[in-house]
Coordinates of C-alpha atoms (C1' of nucleotides) in Angstrom, one line a residue:
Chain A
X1 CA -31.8 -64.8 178.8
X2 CA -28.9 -66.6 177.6
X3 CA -28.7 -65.1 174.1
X4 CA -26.4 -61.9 175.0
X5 CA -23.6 -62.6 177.1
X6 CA -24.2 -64.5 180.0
X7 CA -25.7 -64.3 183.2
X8 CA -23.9 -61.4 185.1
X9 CA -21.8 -59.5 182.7
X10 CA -23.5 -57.6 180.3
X11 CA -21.3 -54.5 181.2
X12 CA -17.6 -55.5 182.7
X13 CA -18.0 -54.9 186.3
X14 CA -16.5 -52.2 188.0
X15 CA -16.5 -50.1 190.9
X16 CA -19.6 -48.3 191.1
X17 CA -20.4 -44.4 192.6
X18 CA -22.1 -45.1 195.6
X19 CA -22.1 -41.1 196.2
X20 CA -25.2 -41.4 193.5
X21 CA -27.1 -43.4 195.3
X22 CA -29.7 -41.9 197.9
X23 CA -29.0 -43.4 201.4
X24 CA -25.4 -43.5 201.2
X25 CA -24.2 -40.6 199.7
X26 CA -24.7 -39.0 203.8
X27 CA -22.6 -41.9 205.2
X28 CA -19.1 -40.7 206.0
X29 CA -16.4 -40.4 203.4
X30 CA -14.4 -43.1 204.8
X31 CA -16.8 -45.7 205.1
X32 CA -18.4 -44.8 201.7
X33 CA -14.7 -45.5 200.2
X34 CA -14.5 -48.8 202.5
X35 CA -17.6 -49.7 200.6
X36 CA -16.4 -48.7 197.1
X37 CA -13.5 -51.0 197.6
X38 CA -15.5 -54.1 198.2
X39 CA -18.4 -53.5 195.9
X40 CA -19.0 -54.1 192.0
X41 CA -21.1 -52.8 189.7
X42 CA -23.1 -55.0 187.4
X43 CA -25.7 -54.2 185.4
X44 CA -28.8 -56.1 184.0
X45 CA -31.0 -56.3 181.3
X46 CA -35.4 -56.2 182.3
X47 CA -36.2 -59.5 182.8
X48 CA -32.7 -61.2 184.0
X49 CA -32.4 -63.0 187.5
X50 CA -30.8 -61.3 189.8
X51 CA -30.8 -63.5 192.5
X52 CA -32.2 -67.2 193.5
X53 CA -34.5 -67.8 196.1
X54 CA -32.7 -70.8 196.8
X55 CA -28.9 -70.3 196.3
X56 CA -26.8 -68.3 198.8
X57 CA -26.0 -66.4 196.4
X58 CA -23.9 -64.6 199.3
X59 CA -24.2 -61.4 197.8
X60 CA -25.8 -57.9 198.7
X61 CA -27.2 -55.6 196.7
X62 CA -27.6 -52.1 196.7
X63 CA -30.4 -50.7 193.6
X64 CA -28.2 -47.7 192.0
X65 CA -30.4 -47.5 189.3
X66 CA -34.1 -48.9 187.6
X67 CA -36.1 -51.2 189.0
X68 CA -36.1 -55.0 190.8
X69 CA -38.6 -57.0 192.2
X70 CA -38.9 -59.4 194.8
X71 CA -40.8 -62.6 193.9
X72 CA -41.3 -65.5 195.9
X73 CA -41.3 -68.6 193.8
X74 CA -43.8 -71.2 193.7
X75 CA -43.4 -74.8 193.6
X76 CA -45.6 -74.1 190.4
X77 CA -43.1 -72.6 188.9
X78 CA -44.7 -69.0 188.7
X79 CA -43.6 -66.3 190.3
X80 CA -45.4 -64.1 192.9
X81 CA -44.2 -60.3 193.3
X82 CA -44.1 -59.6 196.4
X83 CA -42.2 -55.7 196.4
X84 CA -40.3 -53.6 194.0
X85 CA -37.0 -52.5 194.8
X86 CA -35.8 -49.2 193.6
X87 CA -32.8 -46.2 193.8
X88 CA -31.1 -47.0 197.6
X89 CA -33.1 -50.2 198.5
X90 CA -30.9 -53.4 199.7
X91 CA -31.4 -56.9 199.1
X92 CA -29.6 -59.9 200.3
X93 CA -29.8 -62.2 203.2
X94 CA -27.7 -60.2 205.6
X95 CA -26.7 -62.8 208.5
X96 CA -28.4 -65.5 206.9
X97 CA -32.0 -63.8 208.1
X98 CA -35.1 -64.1 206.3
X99 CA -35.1 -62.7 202.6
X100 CA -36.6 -65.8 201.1
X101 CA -37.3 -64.1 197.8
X102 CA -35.4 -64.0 194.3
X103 CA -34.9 -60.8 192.4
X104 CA -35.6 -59.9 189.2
X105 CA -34.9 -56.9 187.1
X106 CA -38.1 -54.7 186.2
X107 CA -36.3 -52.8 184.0
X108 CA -32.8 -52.3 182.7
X109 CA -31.1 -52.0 185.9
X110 CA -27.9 -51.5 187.7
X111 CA -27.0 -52.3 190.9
X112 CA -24.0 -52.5 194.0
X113 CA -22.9 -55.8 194.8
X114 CA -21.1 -56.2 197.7
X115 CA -19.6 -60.0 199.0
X116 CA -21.7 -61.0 201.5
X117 CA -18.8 -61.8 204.4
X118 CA -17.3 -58.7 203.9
X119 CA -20.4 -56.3 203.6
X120 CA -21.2 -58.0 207.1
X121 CA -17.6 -57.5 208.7
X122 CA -17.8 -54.0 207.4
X123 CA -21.0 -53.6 209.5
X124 CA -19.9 -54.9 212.7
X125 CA -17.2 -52.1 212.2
X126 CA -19.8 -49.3 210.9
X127 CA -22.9 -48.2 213.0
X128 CA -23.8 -45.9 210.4
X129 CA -24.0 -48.9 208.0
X130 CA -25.7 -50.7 210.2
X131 CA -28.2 -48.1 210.9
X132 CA -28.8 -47.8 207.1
X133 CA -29.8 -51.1 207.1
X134 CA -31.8 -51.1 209.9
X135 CA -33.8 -48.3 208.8
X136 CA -34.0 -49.5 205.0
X137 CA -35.4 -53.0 206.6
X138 CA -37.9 -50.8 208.4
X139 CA -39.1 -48.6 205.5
X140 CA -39.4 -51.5 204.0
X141 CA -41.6 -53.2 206.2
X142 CA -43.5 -50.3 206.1
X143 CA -43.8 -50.6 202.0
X144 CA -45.0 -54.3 202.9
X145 CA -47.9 -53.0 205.0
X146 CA -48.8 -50.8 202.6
X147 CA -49.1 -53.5 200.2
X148 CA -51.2 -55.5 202.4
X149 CA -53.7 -52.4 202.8
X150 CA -54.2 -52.9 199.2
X151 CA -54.5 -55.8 199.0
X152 CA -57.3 -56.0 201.6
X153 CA -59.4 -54.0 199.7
X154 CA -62.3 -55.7 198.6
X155 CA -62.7 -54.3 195.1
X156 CA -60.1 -55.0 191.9
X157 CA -60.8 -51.6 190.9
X158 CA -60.0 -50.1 194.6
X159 CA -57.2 -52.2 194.4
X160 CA -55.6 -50.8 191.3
X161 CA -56.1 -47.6 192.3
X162 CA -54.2 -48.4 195.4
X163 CA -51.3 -49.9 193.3
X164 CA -51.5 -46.3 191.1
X165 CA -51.3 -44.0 194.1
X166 CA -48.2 -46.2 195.7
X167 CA -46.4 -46.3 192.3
X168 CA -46.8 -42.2 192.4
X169 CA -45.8 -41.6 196.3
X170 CA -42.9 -44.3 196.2
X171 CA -41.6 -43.8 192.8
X172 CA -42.3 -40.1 192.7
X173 CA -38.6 -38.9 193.4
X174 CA -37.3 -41.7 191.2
X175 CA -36.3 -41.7 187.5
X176 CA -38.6 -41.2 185.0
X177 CA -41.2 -43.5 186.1
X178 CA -43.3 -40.5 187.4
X179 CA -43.6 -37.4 185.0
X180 CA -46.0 -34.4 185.6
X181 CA -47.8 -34.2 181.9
X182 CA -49.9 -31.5 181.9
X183 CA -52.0 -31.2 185.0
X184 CA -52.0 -35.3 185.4
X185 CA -49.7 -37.7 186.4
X186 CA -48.0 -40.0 183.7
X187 CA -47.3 -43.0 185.7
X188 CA -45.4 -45.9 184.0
X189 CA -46.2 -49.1 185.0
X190 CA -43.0 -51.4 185.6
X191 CA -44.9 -54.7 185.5
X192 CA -46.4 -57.1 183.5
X193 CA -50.2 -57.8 183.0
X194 CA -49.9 -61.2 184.0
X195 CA -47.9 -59.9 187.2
X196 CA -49.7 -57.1 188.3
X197 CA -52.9 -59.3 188.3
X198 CA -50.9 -62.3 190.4
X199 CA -49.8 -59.2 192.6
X200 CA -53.2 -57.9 193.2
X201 CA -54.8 -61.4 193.6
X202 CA -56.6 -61.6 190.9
X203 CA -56.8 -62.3 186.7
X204 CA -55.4 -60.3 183.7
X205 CA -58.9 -59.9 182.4
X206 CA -60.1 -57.9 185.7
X207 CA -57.2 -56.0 185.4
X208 CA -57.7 -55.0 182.4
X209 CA -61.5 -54.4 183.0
X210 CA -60.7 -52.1 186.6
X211 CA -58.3 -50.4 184.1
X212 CA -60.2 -49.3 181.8
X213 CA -63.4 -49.1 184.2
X214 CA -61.4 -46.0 186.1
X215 CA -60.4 -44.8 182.2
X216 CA -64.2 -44.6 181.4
X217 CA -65.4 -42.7 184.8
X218 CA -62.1 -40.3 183.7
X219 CA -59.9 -41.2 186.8
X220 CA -57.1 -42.5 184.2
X221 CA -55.9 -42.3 180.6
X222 CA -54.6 -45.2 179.0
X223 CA -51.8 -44.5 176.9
X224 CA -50.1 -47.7 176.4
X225 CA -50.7 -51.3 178.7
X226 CA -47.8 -49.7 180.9
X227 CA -48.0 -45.7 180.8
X228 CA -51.3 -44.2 182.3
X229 CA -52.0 -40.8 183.0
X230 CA -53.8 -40.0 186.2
X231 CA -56.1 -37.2 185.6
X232 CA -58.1 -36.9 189.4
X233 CA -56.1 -38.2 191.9
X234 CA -58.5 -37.4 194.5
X235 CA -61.1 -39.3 193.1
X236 CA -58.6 -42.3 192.8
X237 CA -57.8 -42.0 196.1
X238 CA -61.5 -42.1 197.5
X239 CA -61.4 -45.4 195.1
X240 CA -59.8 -47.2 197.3
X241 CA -62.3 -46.5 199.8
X242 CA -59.6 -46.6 202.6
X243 CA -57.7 -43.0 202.6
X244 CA -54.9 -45.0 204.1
X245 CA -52.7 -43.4 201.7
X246 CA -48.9 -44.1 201.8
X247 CA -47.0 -41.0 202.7
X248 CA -49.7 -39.0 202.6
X249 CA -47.8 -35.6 202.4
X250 CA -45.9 -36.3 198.8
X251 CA -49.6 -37.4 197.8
X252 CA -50.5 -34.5 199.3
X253 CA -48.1 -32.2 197.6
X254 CA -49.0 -34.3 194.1
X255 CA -52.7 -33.3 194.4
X256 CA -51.8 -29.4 194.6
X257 CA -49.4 -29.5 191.7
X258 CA -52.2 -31.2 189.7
X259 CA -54.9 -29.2 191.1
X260 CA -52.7 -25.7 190.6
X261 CA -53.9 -25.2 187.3
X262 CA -57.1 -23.7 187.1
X263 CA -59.0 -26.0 184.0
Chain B
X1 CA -60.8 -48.9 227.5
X2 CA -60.4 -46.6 230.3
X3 CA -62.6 -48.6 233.0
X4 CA -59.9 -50.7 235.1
X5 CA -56.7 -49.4 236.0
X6 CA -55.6 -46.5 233.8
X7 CA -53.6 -47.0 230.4
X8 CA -49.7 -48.7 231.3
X9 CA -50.6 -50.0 234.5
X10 CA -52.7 -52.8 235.5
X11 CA -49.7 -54.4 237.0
X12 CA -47.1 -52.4 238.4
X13 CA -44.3 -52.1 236.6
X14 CA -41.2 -54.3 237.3
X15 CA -38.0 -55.7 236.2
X16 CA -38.6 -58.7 233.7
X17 CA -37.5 -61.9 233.1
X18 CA -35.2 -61.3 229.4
X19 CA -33.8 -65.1 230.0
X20 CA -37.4 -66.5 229.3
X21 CA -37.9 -64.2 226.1
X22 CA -37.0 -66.7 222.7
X23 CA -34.1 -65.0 221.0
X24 CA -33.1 -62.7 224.0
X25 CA -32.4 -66.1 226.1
X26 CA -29.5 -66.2 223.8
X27 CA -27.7 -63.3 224.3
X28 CA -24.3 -63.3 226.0
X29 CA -25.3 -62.6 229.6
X30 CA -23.2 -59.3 230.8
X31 CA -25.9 -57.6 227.9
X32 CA -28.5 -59.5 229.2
X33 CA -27.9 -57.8 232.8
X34 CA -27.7 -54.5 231.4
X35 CA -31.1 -54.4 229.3
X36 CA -32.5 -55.8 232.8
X37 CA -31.9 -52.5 234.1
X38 CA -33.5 -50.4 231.5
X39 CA -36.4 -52.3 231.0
X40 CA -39.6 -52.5 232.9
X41 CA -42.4 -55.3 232.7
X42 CA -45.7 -54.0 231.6
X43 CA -49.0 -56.0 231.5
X44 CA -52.2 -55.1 229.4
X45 CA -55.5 -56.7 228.9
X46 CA -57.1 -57.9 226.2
X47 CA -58.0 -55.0 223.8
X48 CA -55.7 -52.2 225.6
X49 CA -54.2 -49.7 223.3
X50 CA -50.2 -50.4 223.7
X51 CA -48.5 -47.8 221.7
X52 CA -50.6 -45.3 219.7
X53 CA -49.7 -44.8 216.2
X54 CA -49.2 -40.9 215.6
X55 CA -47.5 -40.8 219.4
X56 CA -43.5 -41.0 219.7
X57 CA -44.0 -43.2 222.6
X58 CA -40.5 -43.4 222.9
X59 CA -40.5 -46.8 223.8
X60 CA -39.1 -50.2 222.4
X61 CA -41.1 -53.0 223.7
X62 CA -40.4 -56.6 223.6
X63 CA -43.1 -59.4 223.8
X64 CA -42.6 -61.6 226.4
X65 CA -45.8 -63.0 226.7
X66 CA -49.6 -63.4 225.0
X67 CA -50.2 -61.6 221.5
X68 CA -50.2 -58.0 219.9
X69 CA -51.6 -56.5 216.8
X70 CA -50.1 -54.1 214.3
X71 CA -52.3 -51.9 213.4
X72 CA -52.7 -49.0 211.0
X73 CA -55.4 -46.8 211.8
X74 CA -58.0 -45.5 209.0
X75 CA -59.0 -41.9 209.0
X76 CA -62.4 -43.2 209.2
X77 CA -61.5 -44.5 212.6
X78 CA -61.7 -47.8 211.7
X79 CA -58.1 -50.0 212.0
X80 CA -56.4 -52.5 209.8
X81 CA -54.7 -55.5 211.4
X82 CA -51.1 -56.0 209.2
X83 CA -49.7 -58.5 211.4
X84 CA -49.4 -59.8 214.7
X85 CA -47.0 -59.9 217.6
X86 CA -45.9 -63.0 219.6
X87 CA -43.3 -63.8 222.1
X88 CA -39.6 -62.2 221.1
X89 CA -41.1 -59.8 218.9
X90 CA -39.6 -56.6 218.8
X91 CA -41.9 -52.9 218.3
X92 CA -41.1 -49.7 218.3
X93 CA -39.9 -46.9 216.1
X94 CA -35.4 -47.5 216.6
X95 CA -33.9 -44.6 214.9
X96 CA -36.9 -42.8 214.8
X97 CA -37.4 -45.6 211.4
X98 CA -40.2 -46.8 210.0
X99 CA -43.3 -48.6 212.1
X100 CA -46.3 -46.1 211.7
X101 CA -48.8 -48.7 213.2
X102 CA -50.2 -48.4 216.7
X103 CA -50.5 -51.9 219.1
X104 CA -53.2 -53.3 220.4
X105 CA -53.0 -56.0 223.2
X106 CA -55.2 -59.3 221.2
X107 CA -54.4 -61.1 224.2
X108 CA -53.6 -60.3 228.1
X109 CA -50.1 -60.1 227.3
X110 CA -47.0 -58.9 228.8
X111 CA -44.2 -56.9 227.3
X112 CA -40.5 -55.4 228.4
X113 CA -40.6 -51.8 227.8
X114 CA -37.5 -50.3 227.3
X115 CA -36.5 -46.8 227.3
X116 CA -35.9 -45.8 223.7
X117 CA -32.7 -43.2 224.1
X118 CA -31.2 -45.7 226.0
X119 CA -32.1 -48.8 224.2
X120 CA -30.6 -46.8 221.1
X121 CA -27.3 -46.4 222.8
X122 CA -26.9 -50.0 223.8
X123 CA -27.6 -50.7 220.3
X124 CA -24.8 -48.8 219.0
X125 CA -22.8 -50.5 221.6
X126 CA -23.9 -53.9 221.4
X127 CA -23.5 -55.9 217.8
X128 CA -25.3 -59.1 219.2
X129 CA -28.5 -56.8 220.1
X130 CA -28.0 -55.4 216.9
X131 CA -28.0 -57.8 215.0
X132 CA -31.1 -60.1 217.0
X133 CA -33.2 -56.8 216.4
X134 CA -31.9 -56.7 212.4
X135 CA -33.0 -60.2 212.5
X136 CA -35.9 -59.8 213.7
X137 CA -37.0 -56.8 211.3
X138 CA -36.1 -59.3 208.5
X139 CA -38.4 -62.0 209.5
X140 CA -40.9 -59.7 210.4
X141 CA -40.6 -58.3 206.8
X142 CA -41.0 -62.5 205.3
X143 CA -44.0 -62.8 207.3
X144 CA -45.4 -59.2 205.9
X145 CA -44.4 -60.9 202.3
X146 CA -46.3 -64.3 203.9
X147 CA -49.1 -62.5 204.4
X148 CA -49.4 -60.8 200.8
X149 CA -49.2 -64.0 199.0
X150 CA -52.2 -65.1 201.5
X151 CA -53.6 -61.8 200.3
X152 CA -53.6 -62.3 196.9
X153 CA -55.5 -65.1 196.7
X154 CA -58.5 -64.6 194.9
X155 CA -60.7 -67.0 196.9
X156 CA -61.7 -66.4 200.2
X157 CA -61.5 -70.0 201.0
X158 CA -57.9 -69.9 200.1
X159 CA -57.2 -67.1 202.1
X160 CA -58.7 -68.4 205.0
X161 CA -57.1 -71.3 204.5
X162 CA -53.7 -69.6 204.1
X163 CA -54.6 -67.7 207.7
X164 CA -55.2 -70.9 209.4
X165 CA -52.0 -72.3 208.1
X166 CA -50.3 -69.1 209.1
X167 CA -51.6 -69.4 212.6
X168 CA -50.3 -72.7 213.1
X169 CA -46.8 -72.1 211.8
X170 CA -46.0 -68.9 213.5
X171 CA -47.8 -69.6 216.7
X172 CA -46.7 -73.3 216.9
X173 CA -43.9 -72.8 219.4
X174 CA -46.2 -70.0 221.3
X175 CA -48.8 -70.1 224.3
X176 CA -51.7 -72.1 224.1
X177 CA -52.6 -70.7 221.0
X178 CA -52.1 -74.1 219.0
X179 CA -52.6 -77.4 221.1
X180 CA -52.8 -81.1 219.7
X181 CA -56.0 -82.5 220.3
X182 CA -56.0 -86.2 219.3
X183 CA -55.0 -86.2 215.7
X184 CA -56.1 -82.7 214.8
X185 CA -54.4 -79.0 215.8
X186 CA -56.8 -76.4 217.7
X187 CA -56.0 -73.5 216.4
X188 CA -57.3 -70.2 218.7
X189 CA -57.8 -67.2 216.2
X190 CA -56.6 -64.0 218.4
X191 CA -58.8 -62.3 216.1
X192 CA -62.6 -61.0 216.1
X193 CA -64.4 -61.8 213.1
X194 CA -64.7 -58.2 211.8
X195 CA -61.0 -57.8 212.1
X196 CA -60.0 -61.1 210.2
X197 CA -63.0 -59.8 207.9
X198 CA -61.0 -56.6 207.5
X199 CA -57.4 -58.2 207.0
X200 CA -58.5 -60.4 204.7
X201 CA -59.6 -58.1 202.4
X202 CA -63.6 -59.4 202.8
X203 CA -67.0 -58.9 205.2
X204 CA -67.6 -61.2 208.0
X205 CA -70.5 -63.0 206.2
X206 CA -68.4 -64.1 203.7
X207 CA -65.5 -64.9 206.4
X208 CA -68.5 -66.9 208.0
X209 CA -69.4 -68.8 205.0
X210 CA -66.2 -69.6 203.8
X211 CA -65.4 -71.2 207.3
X212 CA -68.6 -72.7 207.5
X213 CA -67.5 -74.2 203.8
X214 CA -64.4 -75.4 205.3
X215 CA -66.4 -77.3 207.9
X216 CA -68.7 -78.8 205.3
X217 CA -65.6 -80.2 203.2
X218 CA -63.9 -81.5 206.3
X219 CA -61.2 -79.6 206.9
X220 CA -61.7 -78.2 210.0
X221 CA -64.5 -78.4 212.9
X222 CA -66.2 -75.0 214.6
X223 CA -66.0 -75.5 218.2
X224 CA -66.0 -72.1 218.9
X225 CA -66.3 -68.9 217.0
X226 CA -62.6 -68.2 217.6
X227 CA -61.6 -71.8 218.1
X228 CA -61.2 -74.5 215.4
X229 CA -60.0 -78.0 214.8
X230 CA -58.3 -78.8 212.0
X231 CA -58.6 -82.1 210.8
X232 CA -56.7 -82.1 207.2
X233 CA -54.4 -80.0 207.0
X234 CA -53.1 -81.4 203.8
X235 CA -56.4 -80.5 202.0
X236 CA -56.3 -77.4 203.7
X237 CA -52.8 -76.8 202.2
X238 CA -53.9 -77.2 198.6
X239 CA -56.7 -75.2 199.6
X240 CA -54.8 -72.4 199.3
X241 CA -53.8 -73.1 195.3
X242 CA -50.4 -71.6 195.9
X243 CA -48.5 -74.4 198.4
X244 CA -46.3 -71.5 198.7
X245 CA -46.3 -71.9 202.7
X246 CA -44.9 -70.0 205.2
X247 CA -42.3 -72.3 206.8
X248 CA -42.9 -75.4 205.4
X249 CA -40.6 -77.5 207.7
X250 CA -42.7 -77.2 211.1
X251 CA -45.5 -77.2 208.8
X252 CA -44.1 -80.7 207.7
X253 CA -43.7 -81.7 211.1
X254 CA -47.3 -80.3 212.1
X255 CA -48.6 -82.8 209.0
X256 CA -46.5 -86.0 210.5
X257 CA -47.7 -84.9 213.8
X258 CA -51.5 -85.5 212.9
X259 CA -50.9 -88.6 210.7
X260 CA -48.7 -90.5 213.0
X261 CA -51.8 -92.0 214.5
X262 CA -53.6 -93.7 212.1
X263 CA -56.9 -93.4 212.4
Chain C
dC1 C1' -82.6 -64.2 233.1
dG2 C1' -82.6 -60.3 230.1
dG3 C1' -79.8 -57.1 227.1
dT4 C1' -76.2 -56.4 224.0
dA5 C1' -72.8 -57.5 220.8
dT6 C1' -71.2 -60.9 217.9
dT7 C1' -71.9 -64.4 214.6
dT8 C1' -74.6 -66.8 211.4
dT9 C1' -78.1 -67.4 207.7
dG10 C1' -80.9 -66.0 203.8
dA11 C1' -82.1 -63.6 199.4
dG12 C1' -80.9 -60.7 195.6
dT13 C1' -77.5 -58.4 193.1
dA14 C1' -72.9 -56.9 191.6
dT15 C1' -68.5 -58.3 190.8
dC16 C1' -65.3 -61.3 189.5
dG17 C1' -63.3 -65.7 187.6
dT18 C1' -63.5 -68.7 183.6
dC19 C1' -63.5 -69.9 178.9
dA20 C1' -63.0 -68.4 174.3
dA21 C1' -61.9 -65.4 170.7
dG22 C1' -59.7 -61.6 168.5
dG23 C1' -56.1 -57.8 168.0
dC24 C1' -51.5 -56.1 168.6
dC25 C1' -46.6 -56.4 168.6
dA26 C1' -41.9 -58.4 168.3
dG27 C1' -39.0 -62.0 166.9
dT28 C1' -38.2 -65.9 163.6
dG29 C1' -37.5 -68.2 159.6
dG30 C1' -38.7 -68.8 155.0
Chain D
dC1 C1' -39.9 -58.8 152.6
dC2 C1' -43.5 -61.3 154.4
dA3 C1' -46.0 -65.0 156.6
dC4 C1' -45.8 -67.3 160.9
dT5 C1' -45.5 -67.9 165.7
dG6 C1' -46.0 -66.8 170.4
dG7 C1' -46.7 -63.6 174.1
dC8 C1' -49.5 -60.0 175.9
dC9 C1' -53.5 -57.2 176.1
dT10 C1' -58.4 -56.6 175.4
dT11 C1' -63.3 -57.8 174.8
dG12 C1' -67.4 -60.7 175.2
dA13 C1' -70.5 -64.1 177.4
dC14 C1' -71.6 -67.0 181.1
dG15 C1' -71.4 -69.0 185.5
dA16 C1' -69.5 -68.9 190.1
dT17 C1' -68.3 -66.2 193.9
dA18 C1' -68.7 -62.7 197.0
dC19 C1' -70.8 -58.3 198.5
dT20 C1' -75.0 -55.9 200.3
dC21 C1' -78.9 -55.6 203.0
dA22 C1' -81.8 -57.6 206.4
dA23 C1' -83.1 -60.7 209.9
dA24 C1' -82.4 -64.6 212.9
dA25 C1' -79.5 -67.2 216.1
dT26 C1' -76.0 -67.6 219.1
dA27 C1' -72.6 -66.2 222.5
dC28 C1' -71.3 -62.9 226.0
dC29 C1' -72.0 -60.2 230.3
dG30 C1' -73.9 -58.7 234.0

DNA sequence: CGGTATTTTGAGTATCGTCAAGGCCAGTGG
DNA sequence: CCACTGGCCTTGACGATACTCAAAATACCG
């Protein structure tokens, strides 16, 4: 973590293109180039802190590009995932509210920083900002839910294939963690053994099992630990016994493109 | 459902009391004057549907007194609690963002309704509403993240453990939920057992048993189905395997509470 | 006091957690 | 270059836990 260059600066910091970022490339020109003046880009590597839990770090974050995630930290010492952040998702204790989570990169990673005081002066000024927040805070409230539907699901196995179908309707319009291969869905898996199984409440060995359990009934292919291909979506989805999909119309829209081709 | 008074109006609707709603009692009081005349008091009994899910109810309710549920409903009918509302607490879809979960009264409760166009305009008016309701989305959002940590614990004694825990904090300052009796908290669940079954990811036999378990151990007496005592709340803590805690300070204070007297 | 719904208990089975071992891969140092 | 180390993923065996089905007990309501 230490070994490269240190902490924040593996790239100079600079301004970053906020016009690339979904969310706030439809705010107004002027207050997009309000923001470019107070914001830096920085980059990091998978695996670097982002942010402390604990320290007012007095920064917030905008994801431009890869993958964070939220962990709460335990007085263990582990780390408990608690939501990814991706393209257009904020972070940061805006007005000293809530946000008791550190962030971690998931993957090489770049994001907006913006100082704290003035990101917050900036949207007293700006109801569009403000909104953008808002709403962001809301979808991701949503996400949380979501999560929590998983998670109540009684099964590992109906579990995972929860955590499959959310990775394909949440990450579906982002990078290249989704790719259509064929009539499946190569999904790639942004975390950890050891963390999907603290995510989904339970051990790496079940995960592993549930894994390869759905593999054997032909659900999945297992390409590598982190790169599975979907091969029946619908049956995944009756997996989970609960059809409470997330965003059911991109999962929707998944399932014909899969199902188009005839064998 | 439909047997007393039809669906918005057991009471009639009135003007309501913002000064006595936590967090709104704050506000500067030339605001709190002019969301008086926009909102309307609405009362509903135990098990009344508030605001349907699917529905643009086009309202933004407040709770001012007793306890909600979020909701999402299953296409099999059946509905999943993710999370509960309590005095201060802010619903609704602002900016047409986000909350796809209906409300379901898990109490008699009271709520200010407030028109949604017009609540919308004050926001963009007011930075102080703003920012309470931005606040409140936030917390809302650790509690979501409270509640997926609970979640993920892969005993069902933890996680009932974690619920009770969860209870007490959030509901300390609330009702008559939580009382002090002698040197152990009564806790009222706001909860049937097939929904706390259901949002804890388990059956109500086994949300019986591990209750029943608690009992056995100590931790907690059954006085009623939906009414416990619990008697050590430090063993209930470690219970959980994860002191990650929501809130630990009035938790702390809960603890000195209870082991002030001694014996 | 009876009827219904909810909660609890019981028995059997499936699932999952636990412990232990082995394979795979990347980084390290000889 | 290669053995070594450590982390991660997988597999196996066993015991604990939790789910399923069924029935009894309790609480709730008129």
């Amino acid at each position: 973590m230490q070994n490269a260059r240190s902490r924040h600066d593996s790239m100079p910091p600079t301004t970053c293109d906020l016009g690339e970022v979904p969310g706030f490339r439809d705010l107004p020109g002027a207050l997009l180039q309000e923001l470019q003046t107070i914001c830096r880009k920085r980059s990091y590597a998978l695996g670097q802190t982002v942010s402390e839990m604990g320290a007012q770090s007095d920064v917030i974050g905008v994801v431009s590009d890869g993958i964070l995630r939220m962990q709460k930290s335990l007085p263990d010492g582990r780390q408990h995932v608690v939501g990814l952040l991706v393209g257009g998702d904020i972070y940061g204790r805006v007005f000293d509210g809530g946000s008791h989570f550190s962030v971690e990169a998931a993957s090489d990673a770049e994001v907006c920083a913006f100082d704290r005081p003035k990101f917050e002066a900036l949207l007293l000024r700006s109801p569009e900002l403000d909104r953008l927040l808002l709403l962001n805070m809301m979808s991701e409230l949503d996400r949380a839910h979501d999560w929590m539907i998983i998670l109540a699901n009684p099964r590992i196995r109906g579990r995972l294939a929860g955590f499959l179908l959310l990775l394909c309707t949440r990450f579906l319009t982002v990078d290249h963690l989704i790719t259509l291969a064929g009539r499946s869905i190569r999904v790639h898996i942004p975390l950890s053994r050891p963390d999907v199984a603290h995510l989904l409440g339970t051990r790496v060995e079940s995960v592993s099992r549930a894994l390869h359990s759905l593999a054997d009934d032909g659900m999945i292919e297992i390409l590598r630990p982190d790169l599975v291909d979907i091969r029946n979506i619908e049956a995944l989805s009756e997996e989970t016994g609960e059809p409470e999909m997330p965003d059911t119309g991109a999962l929707a829209r998944l399932i014909r493109h899969t199902a188009k081709r005839p064998d």
